[in-house]
């Protein structure tokens, strides 16, 4: 789920050397320049509600261009969530170690070919209980998990110009401890740890202005680190596993699906 503070971002002139808000750009109802722009997962706004960006090239020439808009997911999907189908495979190795791989090939999510999303992730879970004598008597399992995940999303600015597009990429690193309890074929689990997220947003392609042609005019990057808490269950039927997991973090996620576990 995309939180409200992740649907917009403020463009501050002091954060950039060659980009600032165009003083002749659109204003709000109070007459102030619009400085808040939607992220890729924000609202789909018309040009008159978007900030206008003023670029300065190496020769000192200024070029003005409207900020890209968002996908407007909240208009079609409850809670402004970002759905993504994926394949998950788990492979059991030595010393109660399991490697998990998640993969979703890049696919078009709009009937009008307006945007696409792809994902890849890998993680390793290892049993810690076997190494600590005091934990062996506990009626629960204790594990450590480290994982990396990347989501790529693309929105096409103009269907007739495939090179004009905005690309949003988020990479996440997770380190956490997990406790679980197995009841026959059902396993309940919960965990806590930290998650580091880095995000890039690029507006790619050539854009014509009155004075010149702009090439790849926008390149933003953001990073954040915060806590991650999750809980869920796994149901194992021979090699087939059915699972559900909800994680509370910067971008909370609900994962529901089926996987294959081979030991």
PDB file of N, CA, C and O in Angstrom, residues 62-131:
ATOM      1  N   UNK A  62      17.799  28.426 -20.311  1.00  0.00           N
ATOM      2  CA  UNK A  62      16.696  27.934 -19.493  1.00  0.00           C
ATOM      3  C   UNK A  62      15.615  27.294 -20.358  1.00  0.00           C
ATOM      4  O   UNK A  62      15.267  27.817 -21.421  1.00  0.00           O
ATOM      5  N   UNK A  63      15.090  26.142 -19.889  1.00  0.00           N
ATOM      6  CA  UNK A  63      14.030  25.438 -20.586  1.00  0.00           C
ATOM      7  C   UNK A  63      12.952  25.059 -19.572  1.00  0.00           C
ATOM      8  O   UNK A  63      13.255  24.589 -18.475  1.00  0.00           O
ATOM      9  N   UNK A  64      11.715  25.257 -19.937  1.00  0.00           N
ATOM     10  CA  UNK A  64      10.595  24.997 -19.040  1.00  0.00           C
ATOM     11  C   UNK A  64       9.832  23.764 -19.502  1.00  0.00           C
ATOM     12  O   UNK A  64       9.580  23.585 -20.703  1.00  0.00           O
ATOM     13  N   UNK A  65       9.452  22.909 -18.524  1.00  0.00           N
ATOM     14  CA  UNK A  65       8.752  21.663 -18.841  1.00  0.00           C
ATOM     15  C   UNK A  65       7.854  21.299 -17.676  1.00  0.00           C
ATOM     16  O   UNK A  65       8.228  21.440 -16.511  1.00  0.00           O
ATOM     17  N   UNK A  66       6.646  20.841 -17.978  1.00  0.00           N
ATOM     18  CA  UNK A  66       5.707  20.455 -16.933  1.00  0.00           C
ATOM     19  C   UNK A  66       6.186  19.195 -16.219  1.00  0.00           C
ATOM     20  O   UNK A  66       6.731  18.274 -16.837  1.00  0.00           O
ATOM     21  N   UNK A  67       5.990  19.131 -14.910  1.00  0.00           N
ATOM     22  CA  UNK A  67       6.345  17.951 -14.143  1.00  0.00           C
ATOM     23  C   UNK A  67       5.476  16.775 -14.567  1.00  0.00           C
ATOM     24  O   UNK A  67       4.297  16.947 -14.879  1.00  0.00           O
ATOM     25  N   UNK A  68       6.028  15.534 -14.591  1.00  0.00           N
ATOM     26  CA  UNK A  68       5.204  14.372 -14.953  1.00  0.00           C
ATOM     27  C   UNK A  68       4.150  14.104 -13.879  1.00  0.00           C
ATOM     28  O   UNK A  68       4.347  14.395 -12.703  1.00  0.00           O
ATOM     29  N   UNK A  69       3.023  13.539 -14.297  1.00  0.00           N
ATOM     30  CA  UNK A  69       1.951  13.226 -13.368  1.00  0.00           C
ATOM     31  C   UNK A  69       2.064  11.796 -12.877  1.00  0.00           C
ATOM     32  O   UNK A  69       2.962  11.048 -13.297  1.00  0.00           O
ATOM     33  N   UNK A  70       1.158  11.381 -11.964  1.00  0.00           N
ATOM     34  CA  UNK A  70       1.172  10.035 -11.425  1.00  0.00           C
ATOM     35  C   UNK A  70       0.209   9.112 -12.162  1.00  0.00           C
ATOM     36  O   UNK A  70      -0.474   9.514 -13.106  1.00  0.00           O
ATOM     37  N   UNK A  71       0.148   7.864 -11.689  1.00  0.00           N
ATOM     38  CA  UNK A  71      -0.695   6.866 -12.335  1.00  0.00           C
ATOM     39  C   UNK A  71      -2.163   6.997 -11.954  1.00  0.00           C
ATOM     40  O   UNK A  71      -3.036   6.504 -12.661  1.00  0.00           O
ATOM     41  N   UNK A  72      -2.455   7.624 -10.806  1.00  0.00           N
ATOM     42  CA  UNK A  72      -3.839   7.740 -10.365  1.00  0.00           C
ATOM     43  C   UNK A  72      -4.429   6.419  -9.921  1.00  0.00           C
ATOM     44  O   UNK A  72      -5.602   6.124 -10.182  1.00  0.00           O
ATOM     45  N   UNK A  73      -3.633   5.595  -9.211  1.00  0.00           N
ATOM     46  CA  UNK A  73      -4.105   4.279  -8.799  1.00  0.00           C
ATOM     47  C   UNK A  73      -5.312   4.339  -7.878  1.00  0.00           C
ATOM     48  O   UNK A  73      -6.173   3.457  -7.906  1.00  0.00           O
ATOM     49  N   UNK A  74      -5.386   5.374  -7.031  1.00  0.00           N
ATOM     50  CA  UNK A  74      -6.485   5.452  -6.072  1.00  0.00           C
ATOM     51  C   UNK A  74      -7.840   5.581  -6.754  1.00  0.00           C
ATOM     52  O   UNK A  74      -8.875   5.321  -6.143  1.00  0.00           O
ATOM     53  N   UNK A  75      -7.841   5.965  -8.030  1.00  0.00           N
ATOM     54  CA  UNK A  75      -9.094   6.110  -8.756  1.00  0.00           C
ATOM     55  C   UNK A  75      -9.664   4.768  -9.205  1.00  0.00           C
ATOM     56  O   UNK A  75     -10.856   4.655  -9.482  1.00  0.00           O
ATOM     57  N   UNK A  76      -8.798   3.747  -9.272  1.00  0.00           N
ATOM     58  CA  UNK A  76      -9.260   2.452  -9.773  1.00  0.00           C
ATOM     59  C   UNK A  76      -9.005   1.298  -8.803  1.00  0.00           C
ATOM     60  O   UNK A  76      -9.602   0.230  -8.943  1.00  0.00           O
ATOM     61  N   UNK A  77      -8.117   1.492  -7.817  1.00  0.00           N
ATOM     62  CA  UNK A  77      -7.773   0.424  -6.883  1.00  0.00           C
ATOM     63  C   UNK A  77      -8.013   0.902  -5.456  1.00  0.00           C
ATOM     64  O   UNK A  77      -7.494   1.946  -5.062  1.00  0.00           O
ATOM     65  N   UNK A  78      -8.799   0.161  -4.632  1.00  0.00           N
ATOM     66  CA  UNK A  78      -9.042   0.571  -3.248  1.00  0.00           C
ATOM     67  C   UNK A  78      -7.733   0.710  -2.467  1.00  0.00           C
ATOM     68  O   UNK A  78      -6.789  -0.049  -2.679  1.00  0.00           O
ATOM     69  N   UNK A  79      -7.702   1.694  -1.572  1.00  0.00           N
ATOM     70  CA  UNK A  79      -6.576   1.928  -0.664  1.00  0.00           C
ATOM     71  C   UNK A  79      -5.295   2.323  -1.399  1.00  0.00           C
ATOM     72  O   UNK A  79      -4.224   2.339  -0.815  1.00  0.00           O
ATOM     73  N   UNK A  80      -5.393   2.641  -2.713  1.00  0.00           N
ATOM     74  CA  UNK A  80      -4.214   3.042  -3.478  1.00  0.00           C
ATOM     75  C   UNK A  80      -3.092   2.016  -3.367  1.00  0.00           C
ATOM     76  O   UNK A  80      -1.923   2.340  -3.157  1.00  0.00           O
ATOM     77  N   UNK A  81      -3.453   0.752  -3.510  1.00  0.00           N
ATOM     78  CA  UNK A  81      -2.483  -0.333  -3.451  1.00  0.00           C
ATOM     79  C   UNK A  81      -1.929  -0.598  -4.835  1.00  0.00           C
ATOM     80  O   UNK A  81      -2.541  -0.282  -5.845  1.00  0.00           O
ATOM     81  N   UNK A  82      -0.735  -1.210  -4.875  1.00  0.00           N
ATOM     82  CA  UNK A  82      -0.093  -1.557  -6.132  1.00  0.00           C
ATOM     83  C   UNK A  82      -0.052  -3.075  -6.249  1.00  0.00           C
ATOM     84  O   UNK A  82       0.764  -3.730  -5.596  1.00  0.00           O
ATOM     85  N   UNK A  83      -0.948  -3.684  -7.035  1.00  0.00           N
ATOM     86  CA  UNK A  83      -0.965  -5.147  -7.146  1.00  0.00           C
ATOM     87  C   UNK A  83       0.163  -5.636  -8.035  1.00  0.00           C
ATOM     88  O   UNK A  83       0.542  -4.979  -9.001  1.00  0.00           O
ATOM     89  N   UNK A  84       0.699  -6.813  -7.708  1.00  0.00           N
ATOM     90  CA  UNK A  84       1.761  -7.386  -8.524  1.00  0.00           C
ATOM     91  C   UNK A  84       1.756  -8.896  -8.360  1.00  0.00           C
ATOM     92  O   UNK A  84       2.045  -9.408  -7.272  1.00  0.00           O
ATOM     93  N   UNK A  85       1.397  -9.627  -9.422  1.00  0.00           N
ATOM     94  CA  UNK A  85       1.460 -11.081  -9.399  1.00  0.00           C
ATOM     95  C   UNK A  85       2.915 -11.513  -9.509  1.00  0.00           C
ATOM     96  O   UNK A  85       3.721 -10.870 -10.178  1.00  0.00           O
ATOM     97  N   UNK A  86       3.270 -12.620  -8.848  1.00  0.00           N
ATOM     98  CA  UNK A  86       4.659 -13.065  -8.873  1.00  0.00           C
ATOM     99  C   UNK A  86       4.735 -14.558  -8.640  1.00  0.00           C
ATOM    100  O   UNK A  86       3.781 -15.201  -8.206  1.00  0.00           O
ATOM    101  N   UNK A  87       5.892 -15.112  -8.959  1.00  0.00           N
ATOM    102  CA  UNK A  87       6.207 -16.512  -8.699  1.00  0.00           C
ATOM    103  C   UNK A  87       7.203 -16.555  -7.547  1.00  0.00           C
ATOM    104  O   UNK A  87       8.169 -15.782  -7.525  1.00  0.00           O
ATOM    105  N   UNK A  88       6.980 -17.446  -6.580  1.00  0.00           N
ATOM    106  CA  UNK A  88       7.912 -17.601  -5.462  1.00  0.00           C
ATOM    107  C   UNK A  88       8.358 -19.052  -5.376  1.00  0.00           C
ATOM    108  O   UNK A  88       7.538 -19.963  -5.420  1.00  0.00           O
ATOM    109  N   UNK A  89       9.661 -19.251  -5.250  1.00  0.00           N
ATOM    110  CA  UNK A  89      10.237 -20.583  -5.127  1.00  0.00           C
ATOM    111  C   UNK A  89      11.158 -20.599  -3.921  1.00  0.00           C
ATOM    112  O   UNK A  89      11.980 -19.689  -3.737  1.00  0.00           O
ATOM    113  N   UNK A  90      11.001 -21.626  -3.074  1.00  0.00           N
ATOM    114  CA  UNK A  90      11.876 -21.789  -1.922  1.00  0.00           C
ATOM    115  C   UNK A  90      12.656 -23.081  -2.035  1.00  0.00           C
ATOM    116  O   UNK A  90      12.094 -24.137  -2.371  1.00  0.00           O
ATOM    117  N   UNK A  91      13.970 -23.031  -1.801  1.00  0.00           N
ATOM    118  CA  UNK A  91      14.824 -24.214  -1.888  1.00  0.00           C
ATOM    119  C   UNK A  91      15.528 -24.417  -0.556  1.00  0.00           C
ATOM    120  O   UNK A  91      16.265 -23.543  -0.092  1.00  0.00           O
ATOM    121  N   UNK A  92      15.282 -25.572   0.084  1.00  0.00           N
ATOM    122  CA  UNK A  92      15.918 -25.886   1.350  1.00  0.00           C
ATOM    123  C   UNK A  92      17.333 -26.410   1.153  1.00  0.00           C
ATOM    124  O   UNK A  92      17.573 -27.265   0.295  1.00  0.00           O
ATOM    125  N   UNK A  93      18.277 -25.861   1.936  1.00  0.00           N
ATOM    126  CA  UNK A  93      19.673 -26.264   1.834  1.00  0.00           C
ATOM    127  C   UNK A  93      20.141 -26.856   3.166  1.00  0.00           C
ATOM    128  O   UNK A  93      19.340 -27.252   3.999  1.00  0.00           O
ATOM    129  N   UNK A  94      21.436 -26.888   3.391  1.00  0.00           N
ATOM    130  CA  UNK A  94      22.028 -27.465   4.593  1.00  0.00           C
ATOM    131  C   UNK A  94      21.783 -26.592   5.821  1.00  0.00           C
ATOM    132  O   UNK A  94      21.548 -25.387   5.709  1.00  0.00           O
ATOM    133  N   UNK A  95      21.843 -27.218   6.999  1.00  0.00           N
ATOM    134  CA  UNK A  95      21.753 -26.530   8.286  1.00  0.00           C
ATOM    135  C   UNK A  95      20.505 -25.649   8.390  1.00  0.00           C
ATOM    136  O   UNK A  95      20.556 -24.531   8.892  1.00  0.00           O
ATOM    137  N   UNK A  96      19.374 -26.180   7.928  1.00  0.00           N
ATOM    138  CA  UNK A  96      18.106 -25.446   8.025  1.00  0.00           C
ATOM    139  C   UNK A  96      18.199 -24.043   7.403  1.00  0.00           C
ATOM    140  O   UNK A  96      17.781 -23.048   7.989  1.00  0.00           O
ATOM    141  N   UNK A  97      18.770 -24.007   6.230  1.00  0.00           N
ATOM    142  CA  UNK A  97      18.866 -22.771   5.462  1.00  0.00           C
ATOM    143  C   UNK A  97      17.940 -22.872   4.251  1.00  0.00           C
ATOM    144  O   UNK A  97      17.916 -23.896   3.573  1.00  0.00           O
ATOM    145  N   UNK A  98      17.186 -21.814   3.998  1.00  0.00           N
ATOM    146  CA  UNK A  98      16.268 -21.808   2.862  1.00  0.00           C
ATOM    147  C   UNK A  98      16.487 -20.549   2.019  1.00  0.00           C
ATOM    148  O   UNK A  98      16.574 -19.444   2.546  1.00  0.00           O
ATOM    149  N   UNK A  99      16.606 -20.760   0.728  1.00  0.00           N
ATOM    150  CA  UNK A  99      16.736 -19.664  -0.220  1.00  0.00           C
ATOM    151  C   UNK A  99      15.385 -19.430  -0.880  1.00  0.00           C
ATOM    152  O   UNK A  99      14.753 -20.372  -1.371  1.00  0.00           O
ATOM    153  N   UNK A 100      14.933 -18.186  -0.876  1.00  0.00           N
ATOM    154  CA  UNK A 100      13.639 -17.831  -1.465  1.00  0.00           C
ATOM    155  C   UNK A 100      13.870 -16.879  -2.634  1.00  0.00           C
ATOM    156  O   UNK A 100      14.650 -15.940  -2.526  1.00  0.00           O
ATOM    157  N   UNK A 101      13.188 -17.130  -3.725  1.00  0.00           N
ATOM    158  CA  UNK A 101      13.276 -16.277  -4.911  1.00  0.00           C
ATOM    159  C   UNK A 101      11.879 -15.864  -5.325  1.00  0.00           C
ATOM    160  O   UNK A 101      10.976 -16.703  -5.414  1.00  0.00           O
ATOM    161  N   UNK A 102      11.695 -14.562  -5.553  1.00  0.00           N
ATOM    162  CA  UNK A 102      10.427 -14.027  -6.053  1.00  0.00           C
ATOM    163  C   UNK A 102      10.696 -13.340  -7.393  1.00  0.00           C
ATOM    164  O   UNK A 102      11.684 -12.627  -7.532  1.00  0.00           O
ATOM    165  N   UNK A 103       9.778 -13.573  -8.323  1.00  0.00           N
ATOM    166  CA  UNK A 103      10.009 -13.036  -9.658  1.00  0.00           C
ATOM    167  C   UNK A 103       8.686 -12.713 -10.333  1.00  0.00           C
ATOM    168  O   UNK A 103       7.735 -13.491 -10.286  1.00  0.00           O
ATOM    169  N   UNK A 104       8.633 -11.541 -10.926  1.00  0.00           N
ATOM    170  CA  UNK A 104       7.479 -11.145 -11.731  1.00  0.00           C
ATOM    171  C   UNK A 104       8.018 -10.457 -12.968  1.00  0.00           C
ATOM    172  O   UNK A 104       8.609  -9.379 -12.875  1.00  0.00           O
ATOM    173  N   UNK A 105       7.872 -11.061 -14.144  1.00  0.00           N
ATOM    174  CA  UNK A 105       8.379 -10.421 -15.359  1.00  0.00           C
ATOM    175  C   UNK A 105       7.656  -9.114 -15.632  1.00  0.00           C
ATOM    176  O   UNK A 105       6.489  -8.942 -15.234  1.00  0.00           O
ATOM    177  N   UNK A 106       8.347  -8.187 -16.256  1.00  0.00           N
ATOM    178  CA  UNK A 106       7.729  -6.899 -16.545  1.00  0.00           C
ATOM    179  C   UNK A 106       6.506  -7.104 -17.433  1.00  0.00           C
ATOM    180  O   UNK A 106       6.565  -7.764 -18.462  1.00  0.00           O
ATOM    181  N   UNK A 107       5.386  -6.572 -17.007  1.00  0.00           N
ATOM    182  CA  UNK A 107       4.137  -6.770 -17.728  1.00  0.00           C
ATOM    183  C   UNK A 107       3.348  -5.475 -17.778  1.00  0.00           C
ATOM    184  O   UNK A 107       3.425  -4.635 -16.876  1.00  0.00           O
ATOM    185  N   UNK A 108       2.580  -5.309 -18.832  1.00  0.00           N
ATOM    186  CA  UNK A 108       1.731  -4.136 -19.010  1.00  0.00           C
ATOM    187  C   UNK A 108       0.492  -4.298 -18.141  1.00  0.00           C
ATOM    188  O   UNK A 108      -0.216  -5.289 -18.227  1.00  0.00           O
ATOM    189  N   UNK A 109       0.225  -3.315 -17.272  1.00  0.00           N
ATOM    190  CA  UNK A 109      -0.904  -3.385 -16.368  1.00  0.00           C
ATOM    191  C   UNK A 109      -2.063  -2.507 -16.808  1.00  0.00           C
ATOM    192  O   UNK A 109      -3.049  -2.384 -16.096  1.00  0.00           O
ATOM    193  N   UNK A 110      -1.944  -1.880 -17.963  1.00  0.00           N
ATOM    194  CA  UNK A 110      -2.998  -0.995 -18.449  1.00  0.00           C
ATOM    195  C   UNK A 110      -3.460  -1.468 -19.820  1.00  0.00           C
ATOM    196  O   UNK A 110      -2.650  -1.844 -20.665  1.00  0.00           O
ATOM    197  N   UNK A 111      -4.773  -1.475 -20.033  1.00  0.00           N
ATOM    198  CA  UNK A 111      -5.313  -1.897 -21.321  1.00  0.00           C
ATOM    199  C   UNK A 111      -4.891  -0.949 -22.436  1.00  0.00           C
ATOM    200  O   UNK A 111      -4.916  -1.310 -23.610  1.00  0.00           O
ATOM    201  N   UNK A 112      -4.482   0.263 -22.075  1.00  0.00           N
ATOM    202  CA  UNK A 112      -4.043   1.236 -23.068  1.00  0.00           C
ATOM    203  C   UNK A 112      -2.517   1.332 -23.144  1.00  0.00           C
ATOM    204  O   UNK A 112      -1.969   2.281 -23.697  1.00  0.00           O
ATOM    205  N   UNK A 113      -1.820   0.320 -22.554  1.00  0.00           N
ATOM    206  CA  UNK A 113      -0.358   0.278 -22.569  1.00  0.00           C
ATOM    207  C   UNK A 113       0.268   1.540 -21.986  1.00  0.00           C
ATOM    208  O   UNK A 113       1.250   2.072 -22.502  1.00  0.00           O
ATOM    209  N   UNK A 114      -0.298   2.032 -20.882  1.00  0.00           N
ATOM    210  CA  UNK A 114       0.193   3.263 -20.280  1.00  0.00           C
ATOM    211  C   UNK A 114       1.315   3.022 -19.280  1.00  0.00           C
ATOM    212  O   UNK A 114       2.163   3.875 -19.103  1.00  0.00           O
ATOM    213  N   UNK A 115       1.324   1.892 -18.592  1.00  0.00           N
ATOM    214  CA  UNK A 115       2.396   1.640 -17.638  1.00  0.00           C
ATOM    215  C   UNK A 115       2.610   0.148 -17.433  1.00  0.00           C
ATOM    216  O   UNK A 115       1.745  -0.674 -17.743  1.00  0.00           O
ATOM    217  N   UNK A 116       3.787  -0.212 -16.916  1.00  0.00           N
ATOM    218  CA  UNK A 116       4.137  -1.612 -16.680  1.00  0.00           C
ATOM    219  C   UNK A 116       4.904  -1.716 -15.373  1.00  0.00           C
ATOM    220  O   UNK A 116       5.496  -0.745 -14.894  1.00  0.00           O
ATOM    221  N   UNK A 117       4.908  -2.930 -14.791  1.00  0.00           N
ATOM    222  CA  UNK A 117       5.584  -3.180 -13.519  1.00  0.00           C
ATOM    223  C   UNK A 117       6.273  -4.542 -13.584  1.00  0.00           C
ATOM    224  O   UNK A 117       5.712  -5.505 -14.119  1.00  0.00           O
ATOM    225  N   UNK A 118       7.489  -4.633 -13.052  1.00  0.00           N
ATOM    226  CA  UNK A 118       8.217  -5.890 -12.944  1.00  0.00           C
ATOM    227  C   UNK A 118       8.924  -5.958 -11.603  1.00  0.00           C
ATOM    228  O   UNK A 118       9.172  -4.928 -10.967  1.00  0.00           O
ATOM    229  N   UNK A 119       9.251  -7.183 -11.141  1.00  0.00           N
ATOM    230  CA  UNK A 119       9.846  -7.326  -9.815  1.00  0.00           C
ATOM    231  C   UNK A 119      10.763  -8.544  -9.757  1.00  0.00           C
ATOM    232  O   UNK A 119      10.511  -9.552 -10.412  1.00  0.00           O
ATOM    233  N   UNK A 120      11.830  -8.440  -8.942  1.00  0.00           N
ATOM    234  CA  UNK A 120      12.697  -9.577  -8.644  1.00  0.00           C
ATOM    235  C   UNK A 120      13.201  -9.440  -7.215  1.00  0.00           C
ATOM    236  O   UNK A 120      13.558  -8.348  -6.770  1.00  0.00           O
ATOM    237  N   UNK A 121      13.216 -10.547  -6.486  1.00  0.00           N
ATOM    238  CA  UNK A 121      13.709 -10.517  -5.118  1.00  0.00           C
ATOM    239  C   UNK A 121      14.336 -11.840  -4.725  1.00  0.00           C
ATOM    240  O   UNK A 121      13.977 -12.901  -5.257  1.00  0.00           O
ATOM    241  N   UNK A 122      15.281 -11.796  -3.806  1.00  0.00           N
ATOM    242  CA  UNK A 122      15.926 -13.000  -3.299  1.00  0.00           C
ATOM    243  C   UNK A 122      16.180 -12.835  -1.805  1.00  0.00           C
ATOM    244  O   UNK A 122      16.475 -11.728  -1.330  1.00  0.00           O
ATOM    245  N   UNK A 123      16.021 -13.921  -1.053  1.00  0.00           N
ATOM    246  CA  UNK A 123      16.236 -13.855   0.381  1.00  0.00           C
ATOM    247  C   UNK A 123      16.774 -15.167   0.921  1.00  0.00           C
ATOM    248  O   UNK A 123      16.632 -16.221   0.291  1.00  0.00           O
ATOM    249  N   UNK A 124      17.403 -15.104   2.079  1.00  0.00           N
ATOM    250  CA  UNK A 124      17.950 -16.291   2.743  1.00  0.00           C
ATOM    251  C   UNK A 124      17.451 -16.305   4.184  1.00  0.00           C
ATOM    252  O   UNK A 124      17.595 -15.310   4.910  1.00  0.00           O
ATOM    253  N   UNK A 125      16.855 -17.426   4.581  1.00  0.00           N
ATOM    254  CA  UNK A 125      16.401 -17.590   5.960  1.00  0.00           C
ATOM    255  C   UNK A 125      17.175 -18.744   6.596  1.00  0.00           C
ATOM    256  O   UNK A 125      17.319 -19.808   5.990  1.00  0.00           O
ATOM    257  N   UNK A 126      17.679 -18.511   7.804  1.00  0.00           N
ATOM    258  CA  UNK A 126      18.520 -19.510   8.478  1.00  0.00           C
ATOM    259  C   UNK A 126      18.057 -19.701   9.911  1.00  0.00           C
ATOM    260  O   UNK A 126      17.737 -18.742  10.616  1.00  0.00           O
ATOM    261  N   UNK A 127      18.030 -20.965  10.334  1.00  0.00           N
ATOM    262  CA  UNK A 127      17.619 -21.315  11.692  1.00  0.00           C
ATOM    263  C   UNK A 127      18.708 -20.918  12.686  1.00  0.00           C
ATOM    264  O   UNK A 127      19.835 -21.413  12.625  1.00  0.00           O
ATOM    265  N   UNK A 128      18.382 -20.000  13.604  1.00  0.00           N
ATOM    266  CA  UNK A 128      19.342 -19.554  14.620  1.00  0.00           C
ATOM    267  C   UNK A 128      19.269 -20.383  15.896  1.00  0.00           C
ATOM    268  O   UNK A 128      20.227 -20.397  16.681  1.00  0.00           O
ATOM    269  N   UNK A 129      18.164 -21.056  16.090  1.00  0.00           N
ATOM    270  CA  UNK A 129      17.939 -21.796  17.336  1.00  0.00           C
ATOM    271  C   UNK A 129      18.988 -22.894  17.547  1.00  0.00           C
ATOM    272  O   UNK A 129      19.393 -23.173  18.686  1.00  0.00           O
ATOM    273  N   UNK A 130      19.447 -23.485  16.450  1.00  0.00           N
ATOM    274  CA  UNK A 130      20.396 -24.596  16.549  1.00  0.00           C
ATOM    275  C   UNK A 130      21.758 -24.172  17.094  1.00  0.00           C
ATOM    276  O   UNK A 130      22.522 -25.002  17.569  1.00  0.00           O
ATOM    277  N   UNK A 131      22.063 -22.871  17.025  1.00  0.00           N
ATOM    278  CA  UNK A 131      23.378 -22.392  17.428  1.00  0.00           C
ATOM    279  C   UNK A 131      23.411 -21.822  18.849  1.00  0.00           C
ATOM    280  O   UNK A 131      24.492 -21.551  19.393  1.00  0.00           O
TER     281      UNK A 131
END
